[in-house]
Amino acid sequence: MVDDKLLRMQQLVRELNEASDAYYNGQAERMTDYEWDARFDELKKLEQETSTTLPDSPTQKVSEDSITGQKEEHEFAALSLAKTKQTAELVKWAEGLPIWISWKLDGLTLVATYDNGALTKVVTRGNGHIGTNITHLAKAINGIPQQIGYKGHTVIRGEAVISYDDFERFLIESGEDYANPRNLASGSLTLKDVEEVRQRHIQWIPFTLVHIDEDITSWGKRMAWLEQQGFATVEHEKVEHPDQQAVEECIAAFTQKVTSKQNPYPVDGLVICYDDTDYAQTGSITGHHATRAGLAFKWQDEAADTILEKIEWSCAASTISPVAIFQPVELEGTTVKRASLCNISECERLGIGTKGTEISVIKANKIIPKVIQVKRTEGSLEIPHECPVCHAKTEIRISEASGTKTLHCTNAECPAKQLKKFARFVSKEGMNIDGISEQTLAKFINLGWVSEYADLYNLRSHIRELANMEGFGEKSASNIMRSIDRSAQVEAHRLLYALNIPLCGLDVCKRLLGAYPIDELVAATVKETGDLFEPYQEASEVFAHVNGIGPEKSASFVNWFRDAHNMQRYQHLREKIEVTQASNEPTGNRCEGLTFVVTGDVHHYKNRNELKAYIESQGGKVASAVSGSTNFLINNDVNSTSGKNQKAKQLGIPIISEDEFVERFRD
């Protein structure tokens, strides 16, 4: 019996370590969080029963990233947290003392160190004791300032994450294939090119102040101190008296933000810590867990067994992905009947078969339906030899980095490959066509109704068919048509954003349109000779002079319009819509010749963009950083020790509040 248990322990150690290595190093997923936790708990139980711990057991070590580069020993070890899924255990751990609850962000932990107000190094977590120095990439990561006001020795731990929106945008604009935002963040930090990393929009979010040369013993006050220095810290809530009801209410509030998708970044649970940081350091070290340093709370996934009805192959972006369609089950208060299986490798790992296969399903982190186990297999998976949309030949590709098998359509012009682009086209930031979801777009594409943007404005010819489709009806069909009609009059910056031009987000579109009317902007990219569009200037030079654009974004914008296929489709679209553009001429001169930098919250204006728009309407400029050419820094906290305030004081630049700005520069 003991031998059987030891064999099982060896198997669990091997599987968990392989899965952990893949998870922390941007490779394909070997098992779900649900499976990992179940195996980890089983291993811990077997270790207790046998009084044996194998040398490489994950219960005794911190999971490790293997980013290559110069290794650096951490000044303060980054130990892992013990985990629980039970609020009762959390309440017991809290011991009635004030605690803080914050997001457990799903990214890559980085440790930033400052001395004399300057950033001196950024190091990955590594194994908790030794990480990789990636200081050279710091300027490409949002949220890591090069300077702070405090001059003492400062060590901050935070998570490098990528938002869901930026992740989707990157997939659309790059054509690369990553499983999730965490994989992209992890893979991005292995790159050498700073500009390439910058394009990934990685955000570093501090989750704890590890050290400063001052005695602040409240975790909450330490986080407030970070915010005073200009850091955007992880969202956190205090539970003054952590009894069962108070803890459950706080967790429920965080959970609601997850299920309603209010949180822009991926999370895999919550972190609980004591407000009393001195008390937090008094616990013992068990394995690689400091017992009072903090506790990780993971949602208890609700699983249900069901029967597979079919595998549907969905062609979107660059891959054809398998989707499990199964008998409906109730999970987390909703009816679930489909779940993505990601790729061929995931199907093989699970052992997915055909109709009649018995499977277990969860909603991972309360959101994403996921097949976690095959309990009984019927038949074998059939991989289609032709694309379900355009019927071109398919091919299986194997990633060199991760070994993941994915299925691809060989037709570069397959409409389904543009699904994510169509989704951005109809989005609120784009053409704002309400009522057309990504799933609805997929149906239109699969039916052959839509193959380019202009086709959306011909959908009225299919209104009868649409009204008779499952899930629609006459009312929803009419609503969609009205929404399409409304979108036919669009502001120029929305149109440019909707076109999915690589590297051209809303800010880039607005900057370009601030320099040119839209027709002149497009005309500046090419000269027309018969049916050909020929370049007359290096693409990187055409708009590089526009503030905030530069050579790379200029080249991306220009080359998109120099592609005859893109230009033709753009012209088809312009025949269907009317484009409006506000005048770029100032309406006043109250700020003429002056350059402002705006930081912090505002209260007279709805947001900083509205304040920026007013300044520009009065002939002024708004810069993102304080420099010698800055005339005024606007900050309602004029006595802040933030980096921008410090820089303004060094350069002798006046720091004014919003009230003072209104008094001086408004009628």
XYZ file of C-alpha atoms in Angstrom:
667
model
C 0.000 0.000 0.000
C 2.813 2.419 0.915
C 4.596 1.595 -2.344
C 1.416 2.392 -4.288
C 1.161 5.729 -2.493
C 4.801 6.558 -3.234
C 4.304 5.738 -6.911
C 1.253 7.992 -6.993
C 3.226 10.758 -5.240
C 6.006 10.489 -7.834
C 3.434 10.766 -10.623
C 1.786 13.790 -8.992
C 5.113 15.558 -8.426
C 6.083 15.044 -12.070
C 2.723 16.222 -13.444
C 2.503 19.254 -11.147
C 6.053 20.391 -11.856
C 5.585 20.056 -15.625
C 2.304 21.985 -15.470
C 3.813 24.673 -13.233
C 6.806 25.098 -15.526
C 4.493 25.539 -18.533
C 2.273 27.998 -16.624
C 5.106 30.243 -15.448
C 7.012 30.280 -18.716
C 4.415 31.141 -21.354
C 3.902 27.610 -22.671
C 0.703 25.715 -23.456
C -1.504 24.847 -20.496
C -0.892 21.324 -19.201
C -3.850 21.300 -16.811
C -6.516 23.663 -15.528
C -6.233 25.469 -12.181
C -9.002 23.169 -11.000
C -6.965 20.077 -11.872
C -3.746 21.542 -10.457
C -5.382 22.348 -7.125
C -6.960 18.890 -6.924
C -3.631 17.149 -7.594
C -1.780 19.466 -5.203
C -4.276 18.724 -2.408
C -4.009 14.998 -3.117
C -0.210 15.188 -2.910
C -0.323 17.063 0.409
C -2.668 14.450 1.839
C -0.402 11.586 0.704
C 2.638 13.334 2.205
C 0.845 13.548 5.539
C -0.263 9.913 5.381
C 3.196 8.564 4.507
C 5.244 11.136 6.482
C 7.312 11.436 3.289
C 8.159 14.414 1.114
C 9.813 13.777 -2.228
C 12.846 15.955 -3.071
C 11.191 17.972 -5.850
C 7.719 18.231 -4.341
C 5.857 21.439 -5.304
C 4.517 21.586 -1.727
C 8.043 22.538 -0.657
C 9.082 25.076 -3.262
C 8.036 28.263 -4.979
C 6.990 27.937 -8.616
C 9.651 29.466 -10.812
C 9.823 31.455 -14.023
C 12.810 30.612 -16.196
C 13.330 33.936 -17.969
C 16.890 34.012 -19.194
C 19.340 36.760 -18.308
C 21.470 38.042 -15.455
C 20.439 36.381 -12.202
C 19.964 38.460 -9.079
C 19.394 37.406 -5.478
C 16.380 39.017 -3.852
C 17.047 41.246 -0.874
C 13.776 39.992 0.632
C 12.620 36.475 -0.271
C 9.311 36.313 -2.193
C 7.660 33.327 -0.533
C 4.420 31.837 -1.832
C 1.112 32.017 0.036
C -0.863 29.192 1.560
C -4.231 28.742 -0.187
C -7.804 28.156 0.857
C -11.212 27.946 -0.804
C -13.150 28.138 2.455
C -14.183 31.460 3.998
C -14.323 29.758 7.407
C -10.593 28.966 7.169
C -9.928 32.555 6.135
C -11.847 33.885 9.154
C -9.945 31.526 11.458
C -6.619 32.665 9.952
C -7.545 36.346 10.482
C -7.872 35.790 14.247
C -10.239 38.750 14.537
C -7.544 41.256 13.556
C -8.060 43.901 10.846
C -7.241 42.513 7.390
C -7.043 43.721 3.802
C -8.454 41.848 0.811
C -7.087 42.534 -2.670
C -6.977 40.945 -6.129
C -4.646 38.007 -6.748
C -3.565 39.255 -10.157
C -2.693 36.601 -12.728
C 0.553 37.835 -14.231
C 4.259 37.771 -13.504
C 5.643 39.129 -10.222
C 8.350 41.809 -10.556
C 10.301 43.460 -7.740
C 11.299 47.116 -8.236
C 14.010 48.806 -6.157
C 14.597 52.566 -5.797
C 17.518 54.428 -4.243
C 17.847 58.189 -3.892
C 14.569 58.512 -5.829
C 15.829 56.635 -8.894
C 14.874 53.184 -10.162
C 17.938 50.967 -9.678
C 16.672 47.522 -10.690
C 13.670 45.408 -11.672
C 13.927 41.667 -11.030
C 11.502 38.817 -11.778
C 10.361 36.666 -8.883
C 12.226 33.623 -10.201
C 12.137 30.956 -7.493
C 11.463 33.476 -4.752
C 15.115 33.762 -3.793
C 16.839 34.397 -7.131
C 15.250 36.120 -10.130
C 16.259 37.597 -13.489
C 17.284 41.241 -13.823
C 15.095 42.896 -16.513
C 15.819 46.539 -15.630
C 16.501 47.246 -19.321
C 12.799 46.611 -20.036
C 11.454 48.879 -17.268
C 10.780 51.829 -19.591
C 8.557 49.579 -21.710
C 6.349 48.569 -18.760
C 3.613 50.960 -17.681
C 3.444 51.747 -13.979
C 7.179 51.595 -13.192
C 8.338 55.225 -12.911
C 12.017 55.969 -13.393
C 11.933 58.495 -10.542
C 9.948 58.859 -7.315
C 9.923 61.612 -4.710
C 11.168 59.500 -1.784
C 14.969 59.397 -1.506
C 15.398 56.389 0.788
C 15.885 52.716 -0.063
C 12.586 51.343 -1.411
C 11.587 47.806 -2.452
C 8.165 47.208 -4.034
C 6.587 43.972 -5.213
C 3.966 44.067 -7.965
C 2.376 42.072 -10.760
C 3.035 42.603 -14.478
C -0.301 42.015 -16.227
C -2.000 42.622 -19.562
C -5.666 43.619 -19.698
C -8.186 41.500 -21.568
C -8.782 44.378 -24.020
C -5.073 44.839 -24.752
C -4.679 41.078 -25.108
C -7.454 40.876 -27.709
C -6.082 43.932 -29.495
C -2.600 42.421 -29.640
C -3.911 39.177 -31.128
C -5.775 41.132 -33.796
C -2.920 43.452 -34.687
C -0.049 40.954 -34.476
C -1.629 37.743 -35.763
C 0.288 35.851 -33.058
C -1.299 33.072 -31.006
C -1.241 33.160 -27.191
C -3.590 31.224 -24.920
C -4.283 34.031 -22.425
C -3.007 37.417 -21.167
C -0.688 35.776 -18.671
C 1.071 33.777 -21.384
C 1.548 36.962 -23.390
C 2.926 38.870 -20.382
C 5.332 36.054 -19.549
C 6.463 35.639 -23.146
C 6.906 39.400 -23.575
C 9.466 39.637 -20.766
C 11.757 37.233 -22.611
C 12.134 39.745 -25.473
C 15.197 41.949 -25.892
C 13.659 44.736 -27.985
C 12.265 47.445 -25.677
C 9.924 48.825 -28.353
C 8.493 45.381 -29.033
C 7.759 44.956 -25.324
C 6.173 48.407 -25.179
C 3.635 47.351 -27.821
C 2.331 44.627 -25.483
C 0.917 47.251 -23.057
C 2.151 45.488 -19.924
C 0.945 47.168 -16.716
C 2.835 46.753 -13.453
C 0.515 46.944 -10.436
C 2.177 47.124 -6.982
C 0.568 44.807 -4.443
C 2.845 45.354 -1.452
C 5.511 47.720 -0.172
C 8.292 45.375 0.940
C 10.661 47.951 2.463
C 11.281 51.655 3.052
C 13.646 53.361 5.481
C 10.728 54.481 7.632
C 8.599 52.799 10.263
C 5.126 52.328 8.753
C 3.521 49.288 10.388
C 0.081 49.477 8.730
C -0.291 47.675 5.390
C -3.035 50.110 4.427
C -0.844 53.127 5.176
C 2.015 51.541 3.235
C -0.256 51.222 0.191
C -1.404 54.827 0.658
C 2.272 55.840 0.760
C 2.834 54.091 -2.582
C -0.089 55.987 -4.073
C 1.361 59.279 -2.801
C 4.534 58.415 -4.702
C 2.489 58.108 -7.890
C 1.975 54.310 -8.077
C -1.367 52.807 -9.140
C -1.729 50.028 -6.566
C -3.864 46.902 -6.632
C -7.500 47.403 -5.640
C -7.874 46.619 -1.921
C -10.578 46.730 0.736
C -10.234 46.702 4.518
C -12.238 44.388 6.796
C -11.926 45.915 10.244
C -13.699 43.088 12.086
C -13.279 39.916 9.988
C -16.128 37.730 11.162
C -17.851 35.303 8.775
C -20.444 37.815 7.545
C -18.010 40.694 6.964
C -15.543 38.483 5.076
C -18.239 36.902 2.924
C -19.673 40.334 2.046
C -16.262 41.656 0.997
C -15.490 38.548 -1.075
C -18.949 38.753 -2.657
C -18.239 42.345 -3.762
C -14.984 41.273 -5.435
C -16.688 38.231 -6.965
C -19.415 40.402 -8.453
C -16.762 42.496 -10.189
C -15.334 39.316 -11.709
C -18.651 37.910 -12.928
C -19.772 41.273 -14.328
C -16.344 41.738 -15.950
C -15.744 45.101 -14.234
C -12.121 44.202 -13.529
C -10.001 44.734 -16.678
C -7.158 42.428 -15.637
C -7.055 38.631 -15.245
C -7.201 37.386 -11.653
C -7.110 33.919 -10.143
C -8.402 34.685 -6.673
C -7.892 37.110 -3.801
C -5.084 37.857 -1.356
C -5.676 38.438 2.347
C -3.119 40.089 4.615
C -2.982 41.591 8.104
C -3.009 45.361 8.438
C -0.432 44.999 11.227
C 2.749 44.332 9.255
C 4.799 43.658 12.397
C 2.394 40.901 13.426
C 2.466 39.483 9.869
C 6.209 38.834 10.259
C 5.862 36.810 13.456
C 4.591 33.621 11.812
C 6.669 30.530 11.160
C 7.962 29.286 7.793
C 6.266 26.086 6.609
C 7.860 24.785 3.430
C 8.010 27.957 1.350
C 5.013 29.612 3.030
C 5.268 32.277 5.725
C 2.188 31.410 7.776
C 1.176 35.003 8.618
C 2.530 36.842 5.588
C -0.755 36.370 3.749
C -3.337 33.894 2.538
C -4.581 33.260 -1.007
C -8.300 32.702 -1.445
C -9.412 30.847 -4.569
C -13.019 30.523 -5.616
C -14.549 27.093 -5.154
C -15.311 26.030 -8.711
C -18.693 24.388 -9.133
C -18.395 21.343 -11.413
C -21.133 19.477 -13.285
C -21.107 16.261 -15.316
C -22.746 16.192 -18.737
C -22.713 14.430 -22.109
C -20.908 15.734 -25.183
C -23.229 16.235 -28.166
C -20.672 17.322 -30.766
C -17.419 19.155 -31.413
C -17.937 22.370 -33.352
C -14.902 23.812 -35.109
C -14.922 27.607 -34.958
C -12.671 29.578 -37.290
C -11.656 32.908 -35.798
C -8.530 35.054 -35.942
C -5.654 32.801 -36.984
C -6.864 29.401 -35.763
C -9.733 26.948 -36.093
C -10.635 26.085 -32.522
C -12.633 23.108 -31.212
C -15.697 23.935 -29.111
C -17.467 21.331 -26.989
C -21.273 21.434 -27.378
C -22.896 19.451 -24.567
C -26.182 18.832 -22.807
C -27.008 22.020 -20.836
C -25.946 22.245 -17.172
C -26.486 24.887 -14.482
C -23.244 26.514 -13.256
C -22.856 29.610 -11.066
C -26.506 30.536 -11.657
C -26.363 30.326 -15.461
C -27.103 27.689 -18.087
C -23.971 26.494 -19.866
C -23.974 24.343 -23.005
C -20.676 25.098 -24.767
C -17.020 25.502 -23.819
C -13.905 26.195 -25.850
C -11.373 23.369 -25.962
C -8.660 25.816 -27.144
C -6.663 23.594 -29.490
C -5.867 20.050 -30.621
C -3.310 19.554 -27.844
C -5.921 20.299 -25.190
C -8.327 17.802 -26.787
C -5.598 15.147 -26.789
C -4.647 15.909 -23.196
C -8.230 15.533 -22.025
C -8.956 12.543 -24.262
C -11.945 14.154 -25.975
C -13.977 11.820 -28.189
C -17.238 12.227 -30.091
C -20.957 12.318 -29.251
C -21.742 10.446 -26.030
C -18.432 11.227 -24.295
C -19.021 11.976 -20.600
C -17.303 15.170 -19.418
C -17.021 17.421 -16.332
C -17.408 21.181 -16.783
C -16.731 24.249 -14.604
C -16.840 28.038 -14.989
C -13.213 28.858 -14.244
C -12.884 31.860 -11.907
C -16.678 32.240 -12.146
C -16.484 33.320 -15.804
C -15.121 30.951 -18.429
C -16.808 27.585 -19.166
C -14.122 24.915 -19.247
C -14.001 21.148 -19.715
C -11.826 19.836 -16.881
C -12.118 16.083 -17.272
C -13.268 13.304 -19.578
C -14.873 10.571 -17.488
C -15.740 8.218 -20.318
C -14.771 8.461 -23.989
C -16.910 7.520 -26.968
C -15.248 7.325 -30.388
C -12.276 9.493 -31.322
C -11.814 13.135 -32.220
C -12.104 13.911 -35.921
C -10.030 16.863 -37.113
C -11.571 18.593 -40.153
C -9.588 18.660 -43.381
C -11.307 21.790 -44.659
C -12.187 25.172 -43.146
C -15.815 25.296 -41.907
C -16.207 28.809 -43.373
C -14.412 29.017 -46.733
C -13.812 25.250 -47.233
C -10.127 25.724 -48.028
C -7.667 23.046 -46.924
C -6.622 23.023 -43.258
C -3.226 22.285 -41.744
C -1.954 21.399 -38.264
C 0.867 23.588 -36.956
C 3.067 22.830 -33.959
C 4.499 25.729 -31.971
C 8.284 25.601 -31.651
C 8.141 27.304 -28.244
C 5.443 25.233 -26.543
C 4.784 22.206 -28.777
C 1.093 23.140 -28.936
C -0.871 21.748 -31.892
C -3.304 24.160 -33.528
C -5.476 23.903 -36.640
C -5.324 26.601 -39.315
C -7.142 27.546 -42.514
C -4.689 27.876 -45.409
C -6.735 30.623 -47.098
C -5.209 33.972 -46.131
C -8.419 35.754 -47.209
C -10.804 33.572 -45.217
C -13.457 35.942 -43.783
C -13.551 34.074 -40.487
C -9.948 35.046 -39.825
C -11.196 38.600 -39.540
C -13.789 37.885 -36.804
C -11.886 39.753 -34.080
C -11.433 42.659 -36.467
C -15.170 42.747 -37.220
C -15.793 42.708 -33.452
C -13.593 45.787 -33.030
C -15.287 47.411 -36.028
C -18.756 47.213 -34.396
C -17.499 47.978 -30.859
C -18.554 51.066 -28.886
C -15.148 52.649 -29.472
C -15.470 51.879 -33.188
C -18.632 52.204 -35.260
C -20.808 51.562 -32.191
C -23.239 49.114 -33.803
C -25.246 47.920 -30.824
C -26.742 44.417 -30.741
C -24.119 42.644 -32.860
C -22.005 40.377 -30.694
C -18.970 38.377 -31.767
C -21.157 35.271 -31.917
C -23.648 37.068 -34.163
C -20.838 38.244 -36.418
C -19.589 34.670 -36.675
C -23.044 33.615 -37.870
C -23.141 36.369 -40.496
C -19.693 35.335 -41.742
C -20.518 31.636 -41.794
C -23.715 32.376 -43.752
C -21.701 34.335 -46.316
C -23.513 37.595 -45.591
C -20.411 39.466 -44.449
C -16.908 39.310 -45.883
C -15.849 42.983 -45.594
C -16.899 45.950 -43.427
C -19.157 47.502 -46.088
C -21.265 44.308 -46.139
C -22.669 45.178 -42.705
C -24.496 48.061 -44.355
C -26.150 45.638 -46.797
C -27.620 43.407 -44.078
C -31.094 44.876 -44.541
C -31.426 42.594 -47.590
C -31.246 39.643 -45.133
C -33.632 41.046 -42.514
C -36.316 38.374 -43.133
C -33.795 35.570 -42.742
C -32.332 37.228 -39.649
C -35.746 37.613 -38.024
C -36.373 33.882 -38.473
C -33.014 32.794 -37.030
C -32.918 31.124 -33.593
C -32.470 33.691 -30.827
C -33.456 36.730 -32.900
C -37.013 37.505 -34.028
C -38.458 40.546 -35.731
C -37.841 42.983 -32.879
C -34.137 42.198 -32.450
C -33.628 42.152 -36.231
C -35.229 45.605 -36.505
C -33.116 46.899 -33.594
C -29.940 45.720 -35.313
C -30.934 47.453 -38.551
C -31.659 50.720 -36.704
C -28.299 50.499 -34.962
C -26.538 49.945 -38.293
C -28.374 52.922 -39.793
C -27.346 55.146 -36.847
C -23.706 54.102 -37.213
C -23.645 55.212 -40.857
C -22.892 58.721 -39.574
C -19.630 58.393 -37.670
C -16.908 60.584 -36.198
C -13.593 60.287 -38.030
C -11.569 58.968 -35.076
C -14.079 56.138 -34.528
C -13.866 55.139 -38.177
C -10.054 54.995 -38.148
C -10.057 52.962 -34.939
C -12.658 50.575 -36.385
C -10.413 49.787 -39.358
C -8.060 47.725 -37.153
C -4.883 49.381 -38.410
C -1.954 47.845 -36.467
C -0.544 50.070 -33.687
C -3.364 52.589 -34.212
C -5.475 52.799 -31.090
C -7.870 55.654 -30.329
C -5.119 57.961 -29.096
C -3.083 57.519 -32.295
C -6.182 58.078 -34.433
C -7.029 61.287 -32.581
C -3.466 62.580 -32.855
C -3.386 61.999 -36.616
C -6.778 63.625 -37.072
C -5.617 66.521 -34.955
C -3.056 67.222 -37.658
C -5.103 66.439 -40.798
C -8.717 66.214 -41.992
C -9.454 62.534 -42.648
C -9.492 62.732 -46.450
C -6.170 64.602 -46.500
C -4.786 62.089 -44.010
C -5.604 59.144 -46.268
C -4.490 60.994 -49.397
C -1.113 61.720 -47.782
C -0.316 57.998 -47.664
C -0.366 57.366 -51.434
C -0.528 58.906 -54.853
C -3.065 57.475 -57.247
C -1.895 56.337 -60.697
C -4.677 54.611 -62.597
C -5.682 51.616 -60.497
C -2.413 51.595 -58.552
C -1.541 53.256 -55.271
C 2.153 54.024 -55.229
C 4.238 55.264 -52.320
C 5.955 58.596 -52.826
C 7.659 58.850 -49.436
C 9.119 56.437 -46.883
C 6.184 55.209 -44.802
C 8.008 55.852 -41.531
C 8.493 59.524 -42.449
C 5.007 60.548 -43.591
C 3.484 61.236 -40.157
C 6.523 60.910 -37.885
C 6.412 64.684 -37.277
C 2.974 64.441 -35.604
C 3.256 64.626 -31.805
C 3.046 61.143 -30.274
C 3.280 59.221 -33.564
C 6.897 58.595 -34.534
C 8.333 56.413 -37.321
C 6.894 53.034 -36.316
C 3.267 54.120 -36.001
C 3.589 56.271 -39.115
C 4.840 53.265 -41.099
C 2.052 51.035 -39.818
C -0.668 53.543 -40.719
C 0.758 54.390 -44.140
C 1.488 50.799 -45.153
C -2.072 49.773 -44.278
C -3.477 52.265 -46.797
C -0.789 51.437 -49.354
C -2.130 47.896 -49.475
C -4.474 47.989 -52.497
C -6.798 45.411 -50.898
C -7.202 47.555 -47.759
C -7.689 50.739 -49.758
C -10.357 49.123 -51.926
C -12.319 47.937 -48.898
C -11.950 51.339 -47.263
C -13.421 52.974 -50.354
C -16.312 50.478 -50.409
C -17.040 51.413 -46.790
C -16.866 55.172 -47.424
C -19.590 54.757 -50.054
C -21.925 53.516 -47.284
C -21.216 56.016 -44.504
C -20.961 59.724 -43.759
C -17.904 60.836 -41.796
C -17.888 63.900 -39.540
C -14.844 65.602 -38.055
C -14.692 68.479 -35.623
C -12.586 71.446 -36.636
C -9.013 71.387 -35.336
C -8.883 75.178 -35.151
C -8.848 76.644 -31.611
C -12.032 78.450 -30.603
C -10.206 80.783 -28.207
C -6.760 81.927 -27.132
C -6.792 81.706 -23.328
C -4.014 79.045 -23.373
C -2.266 80.112 -26.559
C 1.451 79.328 -26.644
C 1.377 77.454 -23.323
C 2.181 73.791 -22.596
C 0.486 72.010 -19.703
C 0.925 68.633 -18.019
C -2.122 67.242 -16.177
C -1.851 64.648 -13.390
C -4.107 63.266 -10.658
C -7.897 63.438 -10.353
C -10.017 66.351 -11.574
C -13.379 67.623 -10.293
C -14.387 70.634 -12.414
C -14.118 68.518 -15.570
C -15.584 65.046 -16.166
C -12.095 63.640 -16.678
C -8.603 64.673 -17.735
C -9.481 64.239 -21.413
C -12.145 66.926 -21.113
C -9.630 69.280 -19.489
C -7.122 68.455 -22.241
C -9.736 69.187 -24.920
C -10.452 72.594 -23.362
C -6.755 73.529 -23.267
C -6.319 72.568 -26.927
C -9.496 74.466 -27.881
C -7.840 77.548 -26.381
C -4.645 77.178 -28.398
C -2.606 75.363 -25.747
C -0.780 72.037 -25.762
C -0.915 69.129 -23.314
C 2.210 67.001 -22.831
C 2.475 63.659 -21.028
C 5.684 64.417 -19.115
C 7.169 67.434 -17.345
C 10.104 68.962 -19.231
C 11.850 72.266 -19.719
C 9.182 73.312 -22.237
C 6.328 72.823 -19.723
C 4.679 76.050 -18.523
C 2.319 74.638 -15.885
C 1.752 71.335 -14.064
C -1.929 70.939 -13.075
C -2.316 68.779 -9.958
C -5.020 69.161 -7.337
C -2.540 67.800 -4.798
C -0.047 70.647 -5.192
C 2.013 69.414 -2.226
C 2.282 65.839 -3.501
C 5.732 64.220 -3.523
C 4.969 62.471 -6.826
C 7.627 62.229 -9.513
C 5.944 64.897 -11.681
C 5.691 67.352 -8.786
C 9.334 66.741 -7.893
C 10.433 67.284 -11.502
C 8.379 70.491 -11.772
C 9.962 71.857 -8.583
C 13.453 70.981 -9.854
C 12.780 72.894 -13.092
C 10.999 75.802 -11.385
C 7.712 75.077 -13.171
C 4.569 76.367 -11.388
C 2.279 73.688 -9.935
C -1.329 74.867 -9.965
C -4.578 73.280 -8.813
C -7.569 72.823 -11.070
C -9.322 75.656 -9.203
C -6.422 77.986 -9.989
C -6.432 76.865 -13.629
C -10.160 77.665 -13.953
C -9.633 81.050 -12.303
C -6.741 81.992 -14.600
C -7.648 80.394 -17.915
C -11.446 80.402 -18.120
C -13.851 83.271 -18.587
